[in-house]
Amino acid sequence: MEMEKLVSLCKRRGFLFQSSEIYGGLNGFWDYGPLGVELKRNIKDAWWRDMITGHDDLSVLTGAPAKYQMVGLDCTIIMHPQVWKCSGHYDLFHDFMVDCRQSKKRYRHDQVRGRWVEAKGKKIFVSTTAEAAEEEAETERKALKFFKLRSKNADELSWTSDFVSLSAMSDFAEVLGPDANELGTLTPPREFNLMFKTIVGALGSEDDAAFLRPETAQGIFANFKNVVDSSRVKIPFGIGQVGKSFRNEITPRNFTFRSREFEQMEVEFFCRPEESQEWYKYWRDRRYQWYLDLGLADERLQLRDHDSDELSHYSTGTADIEYAFPFLPSGEFGELEGIAHRGNFDLRSHMEGKLNPNTNPLELETNEHGQPKHRGSGKDLSYRDKETNERFIPHVIEPSAGADRAALAFLCEAYCEDEAPDEKGKMQSRTVLKLHPRLAPIKAAIFPLVKKDGLPELAQQIYRELKQDHNVFYDETGAVGRRYRRQDEIGTPFCITVDSQTLQDKTVTIRDRDSLEQSRINMNDCATEVARRIAGKGKVCSENPS
Ligand code: GAP
C-alpha cells in the first residue's frame, strides 16, 4: 500500500488533519477529524473495556499465573516536578541532536546515516536522513554534486564502505551534512531533554518550572498508595490509564507515528517480585493477541525482545510489539507498544529520601562524595500482604501502548483496493477500509433505495432506532452503488437498504462490507442484527477463563 493514498484518504474523508493547518501547520501535531475521533475513541474504549472494566477478576484467565484485579485512574498532565526527577526523566530522558551551521536544520544524531565515498583523491562521508530505500540514490546524487561530476561519470566514485550511522563517526570535519554542500558544517552531538517545560502561576520564575508529562505511568506510581488504601485491591493487580503525553521529539515524522503530542494507554501491573517473570510473559502474549483480535495480520506483527543496550534506565527486560508500517523499508518494523519489566525502580525511587521543601526540587543536591542525593517523597510506598503480614515493594510489569500508533496501524492494515459490483452487476474498483467492526467509526449506513414512495420515512425509522446504541449514518443522495462506495472508503461494516420489497414484507437488505454478501432481514431486527454482527467478531478480546 502506498502511504500517500492513505494520507490523502485521511484528509479527504476527515480522519486526520495537520494541526493549525490554516497557519501552515505545526510539525509533530495532528488533529483527528469527525471520523478519526470516532476511530481513536473506539480504540481507547476497546482497550479500556478489554483491559479494565471487562476484566474478569474472579477467574484465572488463559496464560495468567493467577487471578488478578484491574482498576483505572485519570491523573493530571502537569505533576510536581520532583516526580520527573525521581522517575529519571529530568536527568536521563534525552536524545542527541546535531545542527547544521549551513542549512540551519537539526537532525537526530542516531537518524543520520551515510556512506564513505572517494573521488578525485578526496575521501568524504556523505550523510543523509532519507529513508533507507532512497538512501543509496540520495548519497550518490549528493556525492556527484559535491565532486562536480555528471551522472554519466558515476563510475568515478568509489564507495569505501556500506551504510554507517553518524554515531560511528569521530571526525565531523569530513562529513557532508544531509542538506549542506560544503564539508564540516555539522556540530558535535548535543543532549536535548524531550520534556516540554512550562511555568506554573502568574508570577512564575524558573523555580516554578513544571513539565508536561512524557508518559502517563508516573501518575499511577504517585497514586499507588491512594489506590491501595481506597479500593481494596490486593496484589496481583493492575492500574490502567489512558491520556495525553508530550515529547519534544527532535524529528517528528511518518504521519502520526512520531508526534509531539500523543495519547498513551498504559497499565502498571503490581505483583510479587518472585512472580514477576511469569506476569511479564503473560502480558507480552496477552497484548500481542489483542492486536491480532482487532485485525492486525500476524505476518505484519512481531514481538521483539530488547537487547540489553536498548533497555530504558528503569527496565530489566522489555519486549516491543512491532508492526510493519508501510512507510518503513521492507523488512523493518516500528514500535506499537512496549511491555517492560520495571522491577521496583519507580516505587522505590518515589519512596526513598525526603524532599526539602526549601530547595528547588530540580536542583541537584549532592552528598559528601559529590554524588547526586536521591530525593523521593519519603512516603512509605511498600505493600503489606494482609494475610501473611509480609511487607515488600511490588515489582511492576508495564504494557505501554500508543493510541495514535495503534490507530495508524489499524488504518494501514485496513486500507485495501479491490473490486465490487455496481447496481448493474458490473465490477468497479473501490477503496475500502476493512476495519474491525468494533473500531469502525460508523457501524451501519441506512439508505432508502429511492427518495419517494415512503422509503425515506422507513429508512429514517431504522436510523433512529439504531442510533440509540450505535454511531450510524443516513444517506439518501446519489446512486446506491456510489453510496456503498462512500461507506466502504471509511470502513462502515454494514449497509442497510430499504427498497420496494420493504413496503410489501417489511424486509430490508443488509450488505457486508468485506464479503459483499447481501441478505434480507426483517426491518424490526436491524438493531439486534447489527449488534450481533459486531459482537460476533468483537467479543471482549482474548479474555478466556482457563
Ligand atoms: N511508560 C513507558 C513508555 O512511555 P515508551 O516506549 O516511551 O514507553 C510507549 O512509549 C508507547 O507510546 C510507544 O510504544 C508508542 O506507541 C507511544 N509513543 C511513544 N512516543 C510516541 C510519539 N512520539 N508519538 C506517538 N506515539 C508515541
JSON list of C-alpha atoms in Angstrom, two decimals, residues 205-397:
[
{"chain": "A", "resi": 205, "resn": "SER", "atom": "CA", "xyz": [10.02, 32.14, 37.71]},
{"chain": "A", "resi": 206, "resn": "GLU", "atom": "CA", "xyz": [12.41, 29.26, 36.96]},
{"chain": "A", "resi": 207, "resn": "ASP", "atom": "CA", "xyz": [11.65, 27.96, 40.46]},
{"chain": "A", "resi": 208, "resn": "ASP", "atom": "CA", "xyz": [8.06, 27.36, 39.31]},
{"chain": "A", "resi": 209, "resn": "ALA", "atom": "CA", "xyz": [9.09, 25.32, 36.28]},
{"chain": "A", "resi": 210, "resn": "ALA", "atom": "CA", "xyz": [6.96, 22.27, 35.60]},
{"chain": "A", "resi": 211, "resn": "PHE", "atom": "CA", "xyz": [6.74, 19.74, 32.79]},
{"chain": "A", "resi": 212, "resn": "LEU", "atom": "CA", "xyz": [4.06, 18.23, 30.61]},
{"chain": "A", "resi": 213, "resn": "ARG", "atom": "CA", "xyz": [4.13, 14.51, 31.34]},
{"chain": "A", "resi": 214, "resn": "PRO", "atom": "CA", "xyz": [6.16, 12.45, 28.85]},
{"chain": "A", "resi": 215, "resn": "GLU", "atom": "CA", "xyz": [4.33, 9.27, 29.96]},
{"chain": "A", "resi": 216, "resn": "THR", "atom": "CA", "xyz": [1.13, 8.57, 31.89]},
{"chain": "A", "resi": 217, "resn": "ALA", "atom": "CA", "xyz": [2.84, 5.93, 34.02]},
{"chain": "A", "resi": 218, "resn": "GLN", "atom": "CA", "xyz": [4.15, 8.25, 36.74]},
{"chain": "A", "resi": 219, "resn": "GLY", "atom": "CA", "xyz": [0.67, 9.39, 37.76]},
{"chain": "A", "resi": 220, "resn": "ILE", "atom": "CA", "xyz": [-0.07, 5.75, 38.55]},
{"chain": "A", "resi": 221, "resn": "PHE", "atom": "CA", "xyz": [3.06, 5.29, 40.69]},
{"chain": "A", "resi": 222, "resn": "ALA", "atom": "CA", "xyz": [2.44, 8.54, 42.54]},
{"chain": "A", "resi": 223, "resn": "ASN", "atom": "CA", "xyz": [-1.09, 7.31, 43.37]},
{"chain": "A", "resi": 224, "resn": "PHE", "atom": "CA", "xyz": [-0.16, 3.72, 44.21]},
{"chain": "A", "resi": 225, "resn": "LYS", "atom": "CA", "xyz": [-0.80, 4.20, 47.93]},
{"chain": "A", "resi": 226, "resn": "ASN", "atom": "CA", "xyz": [-4.06, 6.08, 47.34]},
{"chain": "A", "resi": 227, "resn": "VAL", "atom": "CA", "xyz": [-5.40, 3.26, 45.17]},
{"chain": "A", "resi": 228, "resn": "VAL", "atom": "CA", "xyz": [-4.35, 0.51, 47.59]},
{"chain": "A", "resi": 229, "resn": "ASP", "atom": "CA", "xyz": [-5.88, 2.38, 50.55]},
{"chain": "A", "resi": 230, "resn": "SER", "atom": "CA", "xyz": [-9.13, 3.31, 48.81]},
{"chain": "A", "resi": 231, "resn": "SER", "atom": "CA", "xyz": [-10.11, 0.40, 46.58]},
{"chain": "A", "resi": 232, "resn": "ARG", "atom": "CA", "xyz": [-9.32, -2.82, 48.46]},
{"chain": "A", "resi": 233, "resn": "VAL", "atom": "CA", "xyz": [-7.20, -4.17, 45.62]},
{"chain": "A", "resi": 234, "resn": "LYS", "atom": "CA", "xyz": [-4.82, -6.97, 46.53]},
{"chain": "A", "resi": 235, "resn": "ILE", "atom": "CA", "xyz": [-1.64, -7.94, 44.76]},
{"chain": "A", "resi": 236, "resn": "PRO", "atom": "CA", "xyz": [-1.55, -9.01, 41.94]},
{"chain": "A", "resi": 237, "resn": "PHE", "atom": "CA", "xyz": [-3.46, -6.10, 40.42]},
{"chain": "A", "resi": 238, "resn": "GLY", "atom": "CA", "xyz": [-3.13, -3.56, 37.65]},
{"chain": "A", "resi": 239, "resn": "ILE", "atom": "CA", "xyz": [-3.94, 0.13, 37.31]},
{"chain": "A", "resi": 240, "resn": "GLY", "atom": "CA", "xyz": [-4.71, 1.44, 33.84]},
{"chain": "A", "resi": 241, "resn": "GLN", "atom": "CA", "xyz": [-4.70, 4.95, 32.47]},
{"chain": "A", "resi": 242, "resn": "VAL", "atom": "CA", "xyz": [-5.41, 6.49, 29.07]},
{"chain": "A", "resi": 243, "resn": "GLY", "atom": "CA", "xyz": [-4.29, 10.04, 28.38]},
{"chain": "A", "resi": 244, "resn": "LYS", "atom": "CA", "xyz": [-2.16, 12.56, 26.59]},
{"chain": "A", "resi": 245, "resn": "SER", "atom": "CA", "xyz": [1.61, 12.58, 26.81]},
{"chain": "A", "resi": 246, "resn": "PHE", "atom": "CA", "xyz": [4.03, 15.08, 25.34]},
{"chain": "A", "resi": 247, "resn": "ARG", "atom": "CA", "xyz": [7.56, 14.74, 24.00]},
{"chain": "A", "resi": 248, "resn": "ASN", "atom": "CA", "xyz": [9.52, 17.41, 22.24]},
{"chain": "A", "resi": 249, "resn": "GLU", "atom": "CA", "xyz": [10.70, 14.98, 19.57]},
{"chain": "A", "resi": 250, "resn": "ILE", "atom": "CA", "xyz": [13.62, 16.35, 17.55]},
{"chain": "A", "resi": 251, "resn": "THR", "atom": "CA", "xyz": [12.37, 14.93, 14.27]},
{"chain": "A", "resi": 252, "resn": "PRO", "atom": "CA", "xyz": [8.66, 14.13, 14.31]},
{"chain": "A", "resi": 253, "resn": "ARG", "atom": "CA", "xyz": [7.86, 12.11, 11.21]},
{"chain": "A", "resi": 254, "resn": "ASN", "atom": "CA", "xyz": [5.96, 9.40, 9.39]},
{"chain": "A", "resi": 255, "resn": "PHE", "atom": "CA", "xyz": [2.49, 10.91, 9.67]},
{"chain": "A", "resi": 256, "resn": "THR", "atom": "CA", "xyz": [1.33, 10.47, 13.28]},
{"chain": "A", "resi": 257, "resn": "PHE", "atom": "CA", "xyz": [3.90, 7.77, 14.10]},
{"chain": "A", "resi": 258, "resn": "ARG", "atom": "CA", "xyz": [6.26, 10.11, 15.94]},
{"chain": "A", "resi": 259, "resn": "SER", "atom": "CA", "xyz": [4.25, 13.08, 17.21]},
{"chain": "A", "resi": 260, "resn": "ARG", "atom": "CA", "xyz": [4.97, 15.65, 19.88]},
{"chain": "A", "resi": 261, "resn": "GLU", "atom": "CA", "xyz": [1.54, 15.30, 21.48]},
{"chain": "A", "resi": 262, "resn": "PHE", "atom": "CA", "xyz": [0.06, 11.80, 21.59]},
{"chain": "A", "resi": 263, "resn": "GLU", "atom": "CA", "xyz": [-2.07, 9.50, 23.69]},
{"chain": "A", "resi": 264, "resn": "GLN", "atom": "CA", "xyz": [-0.92, 6.51, 25.68]},
{"chain": "A", "resi": 265, "resn": "MET", "atom": "CA", "xyz": [-2.83, 3.54, 27.07]},
{"chain": "A", "resi": 266, "resn": "GLU", "atom": "CA", "xyz": [-0.77, 2.19, 29.94]},
{"chain": "A", "resi": 267, "resn": "VAL", "atom": "CA", "xyz": [-1.14, -0.48, 32.60]},
{"chain": "A", "resi": 268, "resn": "GLU", "atom": "CA", "xyz": [1.13, -0.67, 35.62]},
{"chain": "A", "resi": 269, "resn": "PHE", "atom": "CA", "xyz": [0.72, -4.19, 36.94]},
{"chain": "A", "resi": 270, "resn": "PHE", "atom": "CA", "xyz": [1.89, -4.76, 40.53]},
{"chain": "A", "resi": 271, "resn": "CYS", "atom": "CA", "xyz": [2.98, -8.23, 41.60]},
{"chain": "A", "resi": 272, "resn": "ARG", "atom": "CA", "xyz": [5.27, -10.15, 43.94]},
{"chain": "A", "resi": 273, "resn": "PRO", "atom": "CA", "xyz": [8.93, -9.96, 42.85]},
{"chain": "A", "resi": 274, "resn": "GLU", "atom": "CA", "xyz": [9.26, -13.73, 42.61]},
{"chain": "A", "resi": 275, "resn": "GLU", "atom": "CA", "xyz": [6.22, -13.97, 40.29]},
{"chain": "A", "resi": 276, "resn": "SER", "atom": "CA", "xyz": [7.16, -11.05, 38.07]},
{"chain": "A", "resi": 277, "resn": "GLN", "atom": "CA", "xyz": [8.76, -13.05, 35.23]},
{"chain": "A", "resi": 278, "resn": "GLU", "atom": "CA", "xyz": [5.60, -15.11, 34.77]},
{"chain": "A", "resi": 279, "resn": "TRP", "atom": "CA", "xyz": [3.46, -11.96, 34.71]},
{"chain": "A", "resi": 280, "resn": "TYR", "atom": "CA", "xyz": [5.84, -10.35, 32.24]},
{"chain": "A", "resi": 281, "resn": "LYS", "atom": "CA", "xyz": [5.36, -13.27, 29.84]},
{"chain": "A", "resi": 282, "resn": "TYR", "atom": "CA", "xyz": [1.59, -13.21, 30.38]},
{"chain": "A", "resi": 283, "resn": "TRP", "atom": "CA", "xyz": [1.30, -9.52, 29.50]},
{"chain": "A", "resi": 284, "resn": "ARG", "atom": "CA", "xyz": [3.55, -9.82, 26.43]},
{"chain": "A", "resi": 285, "resn": "ASP", "atom": "CA", "xyz": [1.36, -12.57, 24.98]},
{"chain": "A", "resi": 286, "resn": "ARG", "atom": "CA", "xyz": [-1.92, -11.02, 26.08]},
{"chain": "A", "resi": 287, "resn": "ARG", "atom": "CA", "xyz": [-1.14, -7.67, 24.47]},
{"chain": "A", "resi": 288, "resn": "TYR", "atom": "CA", "xyz": [0.15, -9.26, 21.26]},
{"chain": "A", "resi": 289, "resn": "GLN", "atom": "CA", "xyz": [-3.09, -11.23, 20.97]},
{"chain": "A", "resi": 290, "resn": "TRP", "atom": "CA", "xyz": [-5.14, -8.02, 21.45]},
{"chain": "A", "resi": 291, "resn": "TYR", "atom": "CA", "xyz": [-3.80, -6.55, 18.20]},
{"chain": "A", "resi": 292, "resn": "LEU", "atom": "CA", "xyz": [-4.43, -9.81, 16.36]},
{"chain": "A", "resi": 293, "resn": "ASP", "atom": "CA", "xyz": [-8.01, -9.96, 17.68]},
{"chain": "A", "resi": 294, "resn": "LEU", "atom": "CA", "xyz": [-8.64, -6.45, 16.39]},
{"chain": "A", "resi": 295, "resn": "GLY", "atom": "CA", "xyz": [-7.45, -7.28, 12.92]},
{"chain": "A", "resi": 296, "resn": "LEU", "atom": "CA", "xyz": [-3.69, -6.75, 12.55]},
{"chain": "A", "resi": 297, "resn": "ALA", "atom": "CA", "xyz": [-2.19, -9.55, 10.47]},
{"chain": "A", "resi": 298, "resn": "ASP", "atom": "CA", "xyz": [0.21, -11.96, 12.15]},
{"chain": "A", "resi": 299, "resn": "GLU", "atom": "CA", "xyz": [2.73, -11.61, 9.31]},
{"chain": "A", "resi": 300, "resn": "ARG", "atom": "CA", "xyz": [2.94, -7.84, 9.85]},
{"chain": "A", "resi": 301, "resn": "LEU", "atom": "CA", "xyz": [3.25, -8.05, 13.67]},
{"chain": "A", "resi": 302, "resn": "GLN", "atom": "CA", "xyz": [6.23, -9.14, 15.72]},
{"chain": "A", "resi": 303, "resn": "LEU", "atom": "CA", "xyz": [7.25, -9.44, 19.35]},
{"chain": "A", "resi": 304, "resn": "ARG", "atom": "CA", "xyz": [10.85, -8.40, 19.76]},
{"chain": "A", "resi": 305, "resn": "ASP", "atom": "CA", "xyz": [12.92, -8.63, 22.93]},
{"chain": "A", "resi": 306, "resn": "HIS", "atom": "CA", "xyz": [15.18, -5.64, 23.55]},
{"chain": "A", "resi": 307, "resn": "ASP", "atom": "CA", "xyz": [18.93, -6.14, 23.57]},
{"chain": "A", "resi": 308, "resn": "SER", "atom": "CA", "xyz": [20.49, -5.11, 26.88]},
{"chain": "A", "resi": 309, "resn": "ASP", "atom": "CA", "xyz": [21.90, -1.86, 25.39]},
{"chain": "A", "resi": 310, "resn": "GLU", "atom": "CA", "xyz": [18.40, -0.82, 24.29]},
{"chain": "A", "resi": 311, "resn": "LEU", "atom": "CA", "xyz": [16.79, -1.08, 27.73]},
{"chain": "A", "resi": 312, "resn": "SER", "atom": "CA", "xyz": [15.47, 2.09, 29.38]},
{"chain": "A", "resi": 313, "resn": "HIS", "atom": "CA", "xyz": [17.08, 3.26, 32.58]},
{"chain": "A", "resi": 314, "resn": "TYR", "atom": "CA", "xyz": [14.40, 1.52, 34.67]},
{"chain": "A", "resi": 315, "resn": "SER", "atom": "CA", "xyz": [13.95, -1.76, 32.85]},
{"chain": "A", "resi": 316, "resn": "THR", "atom": "CA", "xyz": [15.31, -5.23, 33.49]},
{"chain": "A", "resi": 317, "resn": "GLY", "atom": "CA", "xyz": [13.56, -6.65, 30.43]},
{"chain": "A", "resi": 318, "resn": "THR", "atom": "CA", "xyz": [11.43, -5.19, 27.64]},
{"chain": "A", "resi": 319, "resn": "ALA", "atom": "CA", "xyz": [9.69, -6.60, 24.60]},
{"chain": "A", "resi": 320, "resn": "ASP", "atom": "CA", "xyz": [8.21, -4.47, 21.84]},
{"chain": "A", "resi": 321, "resn": "ILE", "atom": "CA", "xyz": [5.15, -5.30, 19.81]},
{"chain": "A", "resi": 322, "resn": "GLU", "atom": "CA", "xyz": [6.05, -4.01, 16.37]},
{"chain": "A", "resi": 323, "resn": "TYR", "atom": "CA", "xyz": [4.17, -3.54, 13.14]},
{"chain": "A", "resi": 324, "resn": "ALA", "atom": "CA", "xyz": [5.48, -3.47, 9.57]},
{"chain": "A", "resi": 325, "resn": "PHE", "atom": "CA", "xyz": [4.25, 0.04, 8.79]},
{"chain": "A", "resi": 326, "resn": "PRO", "atom": "CA", "xyz": [4.20, 0.63, 5.02]},
{"chain": "A", "resi": 327, "resn": "PHE", "atom": "CA", "xyz": [6.34, 3.78, 5.28]},
{"chain": "A", "resi": 328, "resn": "LEU", "atom": "CA", "xyz": [9.25, 1.71, 6.64]},
{"chain": "A", "resi": 329, "resn": "PRO", "atom": "CA", "xyz": [11.71, -0.05, 4.34]},
{"chain": "A", "resi": 330, "resn": "SER", "atom": "CA", "xyz": [10.67, -3.60, 3.54]},
{"chain": "A", "resi": 331, "resn": "GLY", "atom": "CA", "xyz": [11.52, -5.98, 6.40]},
{"chain": "A", "resi": 332, "resn": "GLU", "atom": "CA", "xyz": [11.61, -3.21, 9.03]},
{"chain": "A", "resi": 333, "resn": "PHE", "atom": "CA", "xyz": [9.10, -2.85, 11.88]},
{"chain": "A", "resi": 334, "resn": "GLY", "atom": "CA", "xyz": [8.02, 0.13, 14.02]},
{"chain": "A", "resi": 335, "resn": "GLU", "atom": "CA", "xyz": [7.09, 0.05, 17.72]},
{"chain": "A", "resi": 336, "resn": "LEU", "atom": "CA", "xyz": [3.40, -0.12, 18.61]},
{"chain": "A", "resi": 337, "resn": "GLU", "atom": "CA", "xyz": [3.72, -0.97, 22.27]},
{"chain": "A", "resi": 338, "resn": "GLY", "atom": "CA", "xyz": [6.43, -1.77, 24.81]},
{"chain": "A", "resi": 339, "resn": "ILE", "atom": "CA", "xyz": [5.99, -4.30, 27.60]},
{"chain": "A", "resi": 340, "resn": "ALA", "atom": "CA", "xyz": [8.59, -3.53, 30.25]},
{"chain": "A", "resi": 341, "resn": "HIS", "atom": "CA", "xyz": [9.62, -5.25, 33.43]},
{"chain": "A", "resi": 342, "resn": "ARG", "atom": "CA", "xyz": [10.28, -2.16, 35.56]},
{"chain": "A", "resi": 343, "resn": "GLY", "atom": "CA", "xyz": [11.21, -4.06, 38.73]},
{"chain": "A", "resi": 344, "resn": "ASN", "atom": "CA", "xyz": [10.61, -1.88, 41.79]},
{"chain": "A", "resi": 345, "resn": "PHE", "atom": "CA", "xyz": [12.50, 1.09, 40.33]},
{"chain": "A", "resi": 346, "resn": "ASP", "atom": "CA", "xyz": [9.64, 3.60, 40.34]},
{"chain": "A", "resi": 347, "resn": "LEU", "atom": "CA", "xyz": [8.02, 2.86, 43.69]},
{"chain": "A", "resi": 348, "resn": "ARG", "atom": "CA", "xyz": [11.39, 2.71, 45.38]},
{"chain": "A", "resi": 349, "resn": "SER", "atom": "CA", "xyz": [12.52, 5.92, 43.75]},
{"chain": "A", "resi": 350, "resn": "HIS", "atom": "CA", "xyz": [9.37, 7.83, 44.76]},
{"chain": "A", "resi": 351, "resn": "MET", "atom": "CA", "xyz": [9.64, 6.45, 48.26]},
{"chain": "A", "resi": 352, "resn": "GLU", "atom": "CA", "xyz": [13.26, 6.94, 49.21]},
{"chain": "A", "resi": 353, "resn": "GLY", "atom": "CA", "xyz": [14.73, 10.09, 50.70]},
{"chain": "A", "resi": 354, "resn": "LYS", "atom": "CA", "xyz": [12.78, 13.16, 51.58]},
{"chain": "A", "resi": 355, "resn": "LEU", "atom": "CA", "xyz": [12.18, 16.33, 49.65]},
{"chain": "A", "resi": 356, "resn": "ASN", "atom": "CA", "xyz": [13.46, 19.50, 51.29]},
{"chain": "A", "resi": 357, "resn": "PRO", "atom": "CA", "xyz": [10.58, 21.99, 50.83]},
{"chain": "A", "resi": 358, "resn": "ASN", "atom": "CA", "xyz": [13.04, 24.92, 50.86]},
{"chain": "A", "resi": 359, "resn": "THR", "atom": "CA", "xyz": [15.04, 23.86, 47.82]},
{"chain": "A", "resi": 360, "resn": "ASN", "atom": "CA", "xyz": [14.21, 23.90, 44.16]},
{"chain": "A", "resi": 361, "resn": "PRO", "atom": "CA", "xyz": [13.31, 20.25, 43.50]},
{"chain": "A", "resi": 362, "resn": "LEU", "atom": "CA", "xyz": [15.09, 20.29, 40.18]},
{"chain": "A", "resi": 363, "resn": "GLU", "atom": "CA", "xyz": [18.43, 21.43, 41.54]},
{"chain": "A", "resi": 364, "resn": "LEU", "atom": "CA", "xyz": [20.71, 18.52, 42.00]},
{"chain": "A", "resi": 365, "resn": "GLU", "atom": "CA", "xyz": [21.80, 18.18, 45.64]},
{"chain": "A", "resi": 366, "resn": "THR", "atom": "CA", "xyz": [24.92, 16.12, 46.17]},
{"chain": "A", "resi": 367, "resn": "ASN", "atom": "CA", "xyz": [26.11, 14.07, 49.13]},
{"chain": "A", "resi": 368, "resn": "GLU", "atom": "CA", "xyz": [29.52, 14.25, 50.79]},
{"chain": "A", "resi": 369, "resn": "HIS", "atom": "CA", "xyz": [31.01, 12.11, 47.97]},
{"chain": "A", "resi": 370, "resn": "GLY", "atom": "CA", "xyz": [29.76, 14.52, 45.32]},
{"chain": "A", "resi": 371, "resn": "GLN", "atom": "CA", "xyz": [27.13, 12.02, 44.10]},
{"chain": "A", "resi": 372, "resn": "PRO", "atom": "CA", "xyz": [23.58, 13.20, 43.46]},
{"chain": "A", "resi": 373, "resn": "LYS", "atom": "CA", "xyz": [21.35, 12.81, 46.53]},
{"chain": "A", "resi": 374, "resn": "HIS", "atom": "CA", "xyz": [18.19, 10.89, 45.92]},
{"chain": "A", "resi": 375, "resn": "ARG", "atom": "CA", "xyz": [15.10, 12.80, 46.99]},
{"chain": "A", "resi": 376, "resn": "GLY", "atom": "CA", "xyz": [11.82, 10.93, 46.80]},
{"chain": "A", "resi": 377, "resn": "SER", "atom": "CA", "xyz": [8.61, 11.67, 48.67]},
{"chain": "A", "resi": 378, "resn": "GLY", "atom": "CA", "xyz": [9.79, 9.97, 51.85]},
{"chain": "A", "resi": 379, "resn": "LYS", "atom": "CA", "xyz": [6.38, 8.24, 51.97]},
{"chain": "A", "resi": 380, "resn": "ASP", "atom": "CA", "xyz": [6.13, 4.51, 52.55]},
{"chain": "A", "resi": 381, "resn": "LEU", "atom": "CA", "xyz": [5.03, 3.03, 49.21]},
{"chain": "A", "resi": 382, "resn": "SER", "atom": "CA", "xyz": [5.58, -0.58, 50.19]},
{"chain": "A", "resi": 383, "resn": "TYR", "atom": "CA", "xyz": [2.73, -3.07, 50.20]},
{"chain": "A", "resi": 384, "resn": "ARG", "atom": "CA", "xyz": [1.57, -5.16, 53.18]},
{"chain": "A", "resi": 385, "resn": "ASP", "atom": "CA", "xyz": [0.06, -8.55, 52.47]},
{"chain": "A", "resi": 386, "resn": "LYS", "atom": "CA", "xyz": [-2.80, -8.58, 54.99]},
{"chain": "A", "resi": 387, "resn": "GLU", "atom": "CA", "xyz": [-2.89, -12.39, 55.18]},
{"chain": "A", "resi": 388, "resn": "THR", "atom": "CA", "xyz": [0.80, -13.04, 55.81]},
{"chain": "A", "resi": 389, "resn": "ASN", "atom": "CA", "xyz": [1.63, -9.59, 57.21]},
{"chain": "A", "resi": 390, "resn": "GLU", "atom": "CA", "xyz": [4.61, -9.54, 54.88]},
{"chain": "A", "resi": 391, "resn": "ARG", "atom": "CA", "xyz": [5.78, -6.15, 53.63]},
{"chain": "A", "resi": 392, "resn": "PHE", "atom": "CA", "xyz": [7.53, -5.67, 50.29]},
{"chain": "A", "resi": 393, "resn": "ILE", "atom": "CA", "xyz": [7.91, -3.28, 47.36]},
{"chain": "A", "resi": 394, "resn": "PRO", "atom": "CA", "xyz": [5.95, -4.78, 44.45]},
{"chain": "A", "resi": 395, "resn": "HIS", "atom": "CA", "xyz": [7.54, -5.36, 41.08]},
{"chain": "A", "resi": 396, "resn": "VAL", "atom": "CA", "xyz": [5.88, -3.79, 38.07]},
{"chain": "A", "resi": 397, "resn": "ILE", "atom": "CA", "xyz": [5.10, -5.06, 34.58]}
]
